[in-house]
PDB file of N, CA and C in Angstrom:
ATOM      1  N   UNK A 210      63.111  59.011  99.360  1.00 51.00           N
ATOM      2  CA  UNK A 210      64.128  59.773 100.048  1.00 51.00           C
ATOM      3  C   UNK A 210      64.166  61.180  99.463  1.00 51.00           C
ATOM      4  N   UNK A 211      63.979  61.967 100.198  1.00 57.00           N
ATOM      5  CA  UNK A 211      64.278  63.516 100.011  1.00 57.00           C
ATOM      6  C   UNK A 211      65.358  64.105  99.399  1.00 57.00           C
ATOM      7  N   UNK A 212      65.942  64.643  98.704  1.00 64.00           N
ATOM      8  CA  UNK A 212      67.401  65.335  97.988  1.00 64.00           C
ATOM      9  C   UNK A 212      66.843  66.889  98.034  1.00 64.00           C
ATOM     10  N   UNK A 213      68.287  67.123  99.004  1.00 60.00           N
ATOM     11  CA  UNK A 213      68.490  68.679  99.250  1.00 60.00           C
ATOM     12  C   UNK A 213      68.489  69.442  97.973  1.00 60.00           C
ATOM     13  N   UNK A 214      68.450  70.570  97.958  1.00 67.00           N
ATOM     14  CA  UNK A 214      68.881  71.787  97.435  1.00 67.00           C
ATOM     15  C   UNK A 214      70.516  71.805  97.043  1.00 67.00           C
ATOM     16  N   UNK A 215      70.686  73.116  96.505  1.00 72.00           N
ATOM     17  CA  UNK A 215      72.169  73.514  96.280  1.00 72.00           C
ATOM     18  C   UNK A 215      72.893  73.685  97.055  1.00 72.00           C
ATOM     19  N   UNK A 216      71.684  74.947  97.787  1.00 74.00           N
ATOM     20  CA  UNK A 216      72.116  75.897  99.075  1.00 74.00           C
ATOM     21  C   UNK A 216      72.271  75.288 100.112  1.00 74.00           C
ATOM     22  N   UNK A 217      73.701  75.473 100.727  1.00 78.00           N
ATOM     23  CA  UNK A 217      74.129  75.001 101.800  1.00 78.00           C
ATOM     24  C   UNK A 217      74.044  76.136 102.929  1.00 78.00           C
ATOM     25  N   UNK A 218      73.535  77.397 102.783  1.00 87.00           N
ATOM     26  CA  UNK A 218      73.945  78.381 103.809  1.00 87.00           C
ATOM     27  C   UNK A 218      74.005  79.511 103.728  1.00 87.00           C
ATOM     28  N   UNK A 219      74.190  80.274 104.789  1.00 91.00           N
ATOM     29  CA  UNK A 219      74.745  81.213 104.489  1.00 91.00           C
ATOM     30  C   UNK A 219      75.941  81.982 106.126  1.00 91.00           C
ATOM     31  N   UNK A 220      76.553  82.445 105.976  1.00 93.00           N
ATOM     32  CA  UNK A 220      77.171  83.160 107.107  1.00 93.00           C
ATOM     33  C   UNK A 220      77.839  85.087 106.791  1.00 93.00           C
ATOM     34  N   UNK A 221      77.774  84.985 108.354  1.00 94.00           N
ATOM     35  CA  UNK A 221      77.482  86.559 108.630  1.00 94.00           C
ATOM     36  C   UNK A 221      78.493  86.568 109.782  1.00 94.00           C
ATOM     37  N   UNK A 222      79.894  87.659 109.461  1.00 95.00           N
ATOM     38  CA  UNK A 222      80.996  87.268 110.642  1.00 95.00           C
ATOM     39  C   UNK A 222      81.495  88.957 110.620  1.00 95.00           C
ATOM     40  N   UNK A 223      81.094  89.223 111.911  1.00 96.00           N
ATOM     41  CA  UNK A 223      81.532  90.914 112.363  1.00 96.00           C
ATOM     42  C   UNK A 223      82.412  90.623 113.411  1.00 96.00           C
ATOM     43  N   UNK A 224      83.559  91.564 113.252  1.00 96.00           N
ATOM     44  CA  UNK A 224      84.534  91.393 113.957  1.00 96.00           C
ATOM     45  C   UNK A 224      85.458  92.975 114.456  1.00 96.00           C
ATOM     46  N   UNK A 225      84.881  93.400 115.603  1.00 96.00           N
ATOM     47  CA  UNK A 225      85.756  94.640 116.177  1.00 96.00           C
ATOM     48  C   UNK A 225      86.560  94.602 116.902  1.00 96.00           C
ATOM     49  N   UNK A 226      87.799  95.361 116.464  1.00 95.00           N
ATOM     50  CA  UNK A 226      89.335  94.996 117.226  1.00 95.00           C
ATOM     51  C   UNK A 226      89.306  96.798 117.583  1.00 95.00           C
ATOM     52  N   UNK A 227      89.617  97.013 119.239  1.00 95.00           N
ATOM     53  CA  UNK A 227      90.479  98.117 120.190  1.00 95.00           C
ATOM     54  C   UNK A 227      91.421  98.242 120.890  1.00 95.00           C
ATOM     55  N   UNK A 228      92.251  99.255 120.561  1.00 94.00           N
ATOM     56  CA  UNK A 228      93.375  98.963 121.536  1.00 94.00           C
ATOM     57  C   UNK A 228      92.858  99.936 122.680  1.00 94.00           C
ATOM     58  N   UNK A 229      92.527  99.741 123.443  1.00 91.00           N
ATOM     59  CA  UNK A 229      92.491 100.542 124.725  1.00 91.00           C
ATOM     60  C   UNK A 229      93.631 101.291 125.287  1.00 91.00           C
ATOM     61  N   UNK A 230      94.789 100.825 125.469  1.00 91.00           N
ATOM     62  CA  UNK A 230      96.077 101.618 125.642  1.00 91.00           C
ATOM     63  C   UNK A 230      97.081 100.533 125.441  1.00 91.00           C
ATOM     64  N   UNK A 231      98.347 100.693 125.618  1.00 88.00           N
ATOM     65  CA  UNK A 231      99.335 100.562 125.299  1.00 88.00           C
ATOM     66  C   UNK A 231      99.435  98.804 125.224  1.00 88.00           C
ATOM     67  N   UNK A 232      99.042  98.191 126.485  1.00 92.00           N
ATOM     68  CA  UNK A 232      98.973  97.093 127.303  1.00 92.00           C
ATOM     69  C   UNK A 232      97.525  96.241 126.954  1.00 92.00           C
ATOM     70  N   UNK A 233      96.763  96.771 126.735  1.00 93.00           N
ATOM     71  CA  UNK A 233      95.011  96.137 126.229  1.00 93.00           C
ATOM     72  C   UNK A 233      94.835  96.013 125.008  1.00 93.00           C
ATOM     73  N   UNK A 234      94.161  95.501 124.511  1.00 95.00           N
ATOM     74  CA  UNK A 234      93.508  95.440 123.604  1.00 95.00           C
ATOM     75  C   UNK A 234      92.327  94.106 123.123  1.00 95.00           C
ATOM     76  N   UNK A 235      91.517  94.409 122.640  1.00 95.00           N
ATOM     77  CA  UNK A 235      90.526  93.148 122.838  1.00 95.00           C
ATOM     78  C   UNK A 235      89.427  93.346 121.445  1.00 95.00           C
ATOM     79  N   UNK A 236      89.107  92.162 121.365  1.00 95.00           N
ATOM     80  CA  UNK A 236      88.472  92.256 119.926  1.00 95.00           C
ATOM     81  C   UNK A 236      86.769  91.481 120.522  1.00 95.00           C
ATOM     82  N   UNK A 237      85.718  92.055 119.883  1.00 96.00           N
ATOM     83  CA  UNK A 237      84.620  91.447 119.989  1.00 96.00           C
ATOM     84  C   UNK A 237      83.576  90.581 118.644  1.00 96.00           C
ATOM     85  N   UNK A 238      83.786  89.687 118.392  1.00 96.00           N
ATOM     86  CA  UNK A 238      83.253  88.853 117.394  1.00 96.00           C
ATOM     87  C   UNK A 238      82.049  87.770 117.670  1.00 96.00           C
ATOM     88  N   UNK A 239      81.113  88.471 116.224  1.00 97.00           N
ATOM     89  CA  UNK A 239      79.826  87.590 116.524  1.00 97.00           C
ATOM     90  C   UNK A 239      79.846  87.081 115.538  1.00 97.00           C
ATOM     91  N   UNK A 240      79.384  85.699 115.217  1.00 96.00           N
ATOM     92  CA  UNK A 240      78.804  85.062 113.689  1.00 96.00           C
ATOM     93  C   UNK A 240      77.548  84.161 113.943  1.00 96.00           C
ATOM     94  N   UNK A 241      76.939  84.685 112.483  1.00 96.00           N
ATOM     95  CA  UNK A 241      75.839  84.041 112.376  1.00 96.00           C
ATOM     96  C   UNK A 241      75.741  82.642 111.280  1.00 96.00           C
ATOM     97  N   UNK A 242      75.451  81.540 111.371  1.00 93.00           N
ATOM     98  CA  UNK A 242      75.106  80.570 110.418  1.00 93.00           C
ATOM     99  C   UNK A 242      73.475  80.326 110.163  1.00 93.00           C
ATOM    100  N   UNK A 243      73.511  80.635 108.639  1.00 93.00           N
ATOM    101  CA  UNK A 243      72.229  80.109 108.728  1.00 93.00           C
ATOM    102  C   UNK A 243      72.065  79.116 107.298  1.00 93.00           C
ATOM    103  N   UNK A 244      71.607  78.160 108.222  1.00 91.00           N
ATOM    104  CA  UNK A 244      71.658  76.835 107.242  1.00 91.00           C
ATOM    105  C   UNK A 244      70.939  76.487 105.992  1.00 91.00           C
ATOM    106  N   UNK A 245      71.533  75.946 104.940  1.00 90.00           N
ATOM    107  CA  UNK A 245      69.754  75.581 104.112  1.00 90.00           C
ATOM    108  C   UNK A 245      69.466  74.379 103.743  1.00 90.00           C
ATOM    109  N   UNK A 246      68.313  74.342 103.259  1.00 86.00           N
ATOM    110  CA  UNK A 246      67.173  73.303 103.332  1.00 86.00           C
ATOM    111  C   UNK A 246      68.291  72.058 103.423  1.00 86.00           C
ATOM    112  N   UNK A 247      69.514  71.772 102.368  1.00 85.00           N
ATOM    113  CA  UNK A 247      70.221  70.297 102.157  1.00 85.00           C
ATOM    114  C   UNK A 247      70.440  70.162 103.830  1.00 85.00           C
ATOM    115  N   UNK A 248      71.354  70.907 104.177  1.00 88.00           N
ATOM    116  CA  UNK A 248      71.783  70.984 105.643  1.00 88.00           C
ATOM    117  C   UNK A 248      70.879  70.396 106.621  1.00 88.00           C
ATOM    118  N   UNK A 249      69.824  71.545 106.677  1.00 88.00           N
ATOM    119  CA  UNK A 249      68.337  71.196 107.245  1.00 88.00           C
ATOM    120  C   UNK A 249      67.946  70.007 107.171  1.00 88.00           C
ATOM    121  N   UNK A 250      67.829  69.262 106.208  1.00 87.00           N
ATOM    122  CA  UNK A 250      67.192  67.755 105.911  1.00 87.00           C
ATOM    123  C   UNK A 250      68.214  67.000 106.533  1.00 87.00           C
ATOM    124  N   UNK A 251      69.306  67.125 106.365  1.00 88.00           N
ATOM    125  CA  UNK A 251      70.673  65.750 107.247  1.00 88.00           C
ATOM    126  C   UNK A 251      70.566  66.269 108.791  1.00 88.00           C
ATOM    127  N   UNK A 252      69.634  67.062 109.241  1.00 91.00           N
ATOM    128  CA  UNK A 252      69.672  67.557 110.581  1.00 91.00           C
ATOM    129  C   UNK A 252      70.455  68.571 111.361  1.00 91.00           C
ATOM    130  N   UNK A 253      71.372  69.334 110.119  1.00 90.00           N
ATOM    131  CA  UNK A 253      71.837  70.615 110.739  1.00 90.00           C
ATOM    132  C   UNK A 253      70.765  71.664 111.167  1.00 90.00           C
ATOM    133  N   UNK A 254      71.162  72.581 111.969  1.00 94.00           N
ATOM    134  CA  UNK A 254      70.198  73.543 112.641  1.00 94.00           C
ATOM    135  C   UNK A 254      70.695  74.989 112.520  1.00 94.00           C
ATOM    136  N   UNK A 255      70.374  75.777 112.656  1.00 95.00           N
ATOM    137  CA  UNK A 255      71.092  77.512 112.578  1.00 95.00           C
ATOM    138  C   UNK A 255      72.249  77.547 113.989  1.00 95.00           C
ATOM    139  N   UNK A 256      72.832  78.171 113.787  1.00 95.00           N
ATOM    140  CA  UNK A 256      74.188  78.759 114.847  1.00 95.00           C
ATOM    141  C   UNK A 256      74.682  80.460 114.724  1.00 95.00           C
ATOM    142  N   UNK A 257      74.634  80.783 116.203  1.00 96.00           N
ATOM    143  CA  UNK A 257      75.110  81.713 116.559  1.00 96.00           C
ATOM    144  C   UNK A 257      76.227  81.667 117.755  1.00 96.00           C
ATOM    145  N   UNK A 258      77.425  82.392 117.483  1.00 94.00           N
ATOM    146  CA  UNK A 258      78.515  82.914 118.451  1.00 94.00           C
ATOM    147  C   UNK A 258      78.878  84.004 118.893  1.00 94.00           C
ATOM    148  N   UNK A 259      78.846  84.454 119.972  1.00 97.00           N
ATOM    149  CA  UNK A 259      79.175  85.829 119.859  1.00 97.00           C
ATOM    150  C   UNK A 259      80.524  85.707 121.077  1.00 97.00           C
ATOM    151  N   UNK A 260      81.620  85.955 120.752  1.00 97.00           N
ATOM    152  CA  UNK A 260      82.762  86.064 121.827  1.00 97.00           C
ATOM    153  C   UNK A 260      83.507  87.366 122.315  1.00 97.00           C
ATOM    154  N   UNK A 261      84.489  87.340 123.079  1.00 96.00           N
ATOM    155  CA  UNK A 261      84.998  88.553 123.343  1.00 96.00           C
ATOM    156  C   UNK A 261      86.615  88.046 123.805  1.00 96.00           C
ATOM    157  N   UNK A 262      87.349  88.498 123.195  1.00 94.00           N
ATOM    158  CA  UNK A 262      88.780  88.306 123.202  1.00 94.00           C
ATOM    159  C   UNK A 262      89.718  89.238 123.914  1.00 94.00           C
ATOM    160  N   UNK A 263      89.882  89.343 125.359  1.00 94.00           N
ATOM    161  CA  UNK A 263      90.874  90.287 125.983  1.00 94.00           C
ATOM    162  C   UNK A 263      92.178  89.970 125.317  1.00 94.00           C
ATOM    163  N   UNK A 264      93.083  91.142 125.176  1.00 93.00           N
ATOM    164  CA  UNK A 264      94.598  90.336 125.241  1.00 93.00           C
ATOM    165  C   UNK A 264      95.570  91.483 126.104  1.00 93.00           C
ATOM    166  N   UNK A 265      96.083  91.265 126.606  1.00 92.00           N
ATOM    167  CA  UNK A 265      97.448  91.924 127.613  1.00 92.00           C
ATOM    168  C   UNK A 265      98.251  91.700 127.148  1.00 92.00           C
ATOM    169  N   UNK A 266      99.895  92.610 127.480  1.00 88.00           N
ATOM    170  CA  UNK A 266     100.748  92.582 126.656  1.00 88.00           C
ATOM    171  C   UNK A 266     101.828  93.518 127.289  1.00 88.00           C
ATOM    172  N   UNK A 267     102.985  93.146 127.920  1.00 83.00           N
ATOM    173  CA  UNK A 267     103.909  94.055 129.064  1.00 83.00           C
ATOM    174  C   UNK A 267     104.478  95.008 127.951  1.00 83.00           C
ATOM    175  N   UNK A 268     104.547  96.108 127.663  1.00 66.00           N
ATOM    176  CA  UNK A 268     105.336  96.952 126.455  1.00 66.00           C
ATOM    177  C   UNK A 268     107.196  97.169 127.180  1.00 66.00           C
ATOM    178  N   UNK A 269     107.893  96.829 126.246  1.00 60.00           N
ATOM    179  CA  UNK A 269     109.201  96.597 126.190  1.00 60.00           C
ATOM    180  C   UNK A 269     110.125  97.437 127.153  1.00 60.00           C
ATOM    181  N   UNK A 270     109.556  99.085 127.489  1.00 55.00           N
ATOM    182  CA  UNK A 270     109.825  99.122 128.797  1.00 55.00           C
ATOM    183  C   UNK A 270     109.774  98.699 130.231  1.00 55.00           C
ATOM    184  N   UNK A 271     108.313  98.125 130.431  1.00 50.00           N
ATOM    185  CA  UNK A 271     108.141  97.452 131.809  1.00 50.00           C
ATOM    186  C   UNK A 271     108.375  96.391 131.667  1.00 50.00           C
ATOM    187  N   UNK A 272     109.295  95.612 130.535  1.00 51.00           N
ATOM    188  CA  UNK A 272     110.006  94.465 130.924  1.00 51.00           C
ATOM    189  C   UNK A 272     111.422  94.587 131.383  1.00 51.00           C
ATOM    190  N   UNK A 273     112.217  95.929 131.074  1.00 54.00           N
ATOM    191  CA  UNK A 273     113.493  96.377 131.094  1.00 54.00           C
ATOM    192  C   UNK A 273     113.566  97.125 132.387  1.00 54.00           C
ATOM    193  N   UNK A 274     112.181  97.476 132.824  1.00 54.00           N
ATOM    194  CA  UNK A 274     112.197  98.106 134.569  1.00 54.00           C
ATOM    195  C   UNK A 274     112.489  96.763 135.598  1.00 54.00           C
ATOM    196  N   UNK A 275     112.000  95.272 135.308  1.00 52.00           N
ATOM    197  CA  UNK A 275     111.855  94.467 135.958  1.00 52.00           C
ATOM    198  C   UNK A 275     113.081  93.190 135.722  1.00 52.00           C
ATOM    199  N   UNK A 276     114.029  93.965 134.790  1.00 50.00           N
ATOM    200  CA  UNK A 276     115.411  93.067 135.302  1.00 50.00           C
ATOM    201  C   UNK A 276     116.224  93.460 135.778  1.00 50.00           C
TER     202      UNK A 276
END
């Protein structure tokens, strides 16, 4: 039977947040996993994500126009 290594890995996580205006804002996040050999041998594999997070948001006047 085979016995891994130490190294379990490694990861890589970038993360950019904009507010576009008042009401927007949205963040874009990628991460990388990259596995090692112990991992590798029990059948883990490398991973990548890359997402994108809108968010909206009424600012405290256009809630006070709409009661």
């Amino acid at each position: 039977m085979a016995r891994g290594g130490t190294s379990r890995g490694a990861i890589i996580q970038v993360c950019v947040d904009n507010a576009f205006n008042a009401s927007l804002t949205g963040a874009i996040e990628a991460i990388c996993y990259d596995v090692g050999e112990t991992i590798r041998q029990a059948g883990g594999q490398n991973k990548s994500y890359l997402g994108a997070k809108p968010r909206f948001s009424r600012s405290e006047t256009a809630k006070e126009k709409h009661v």
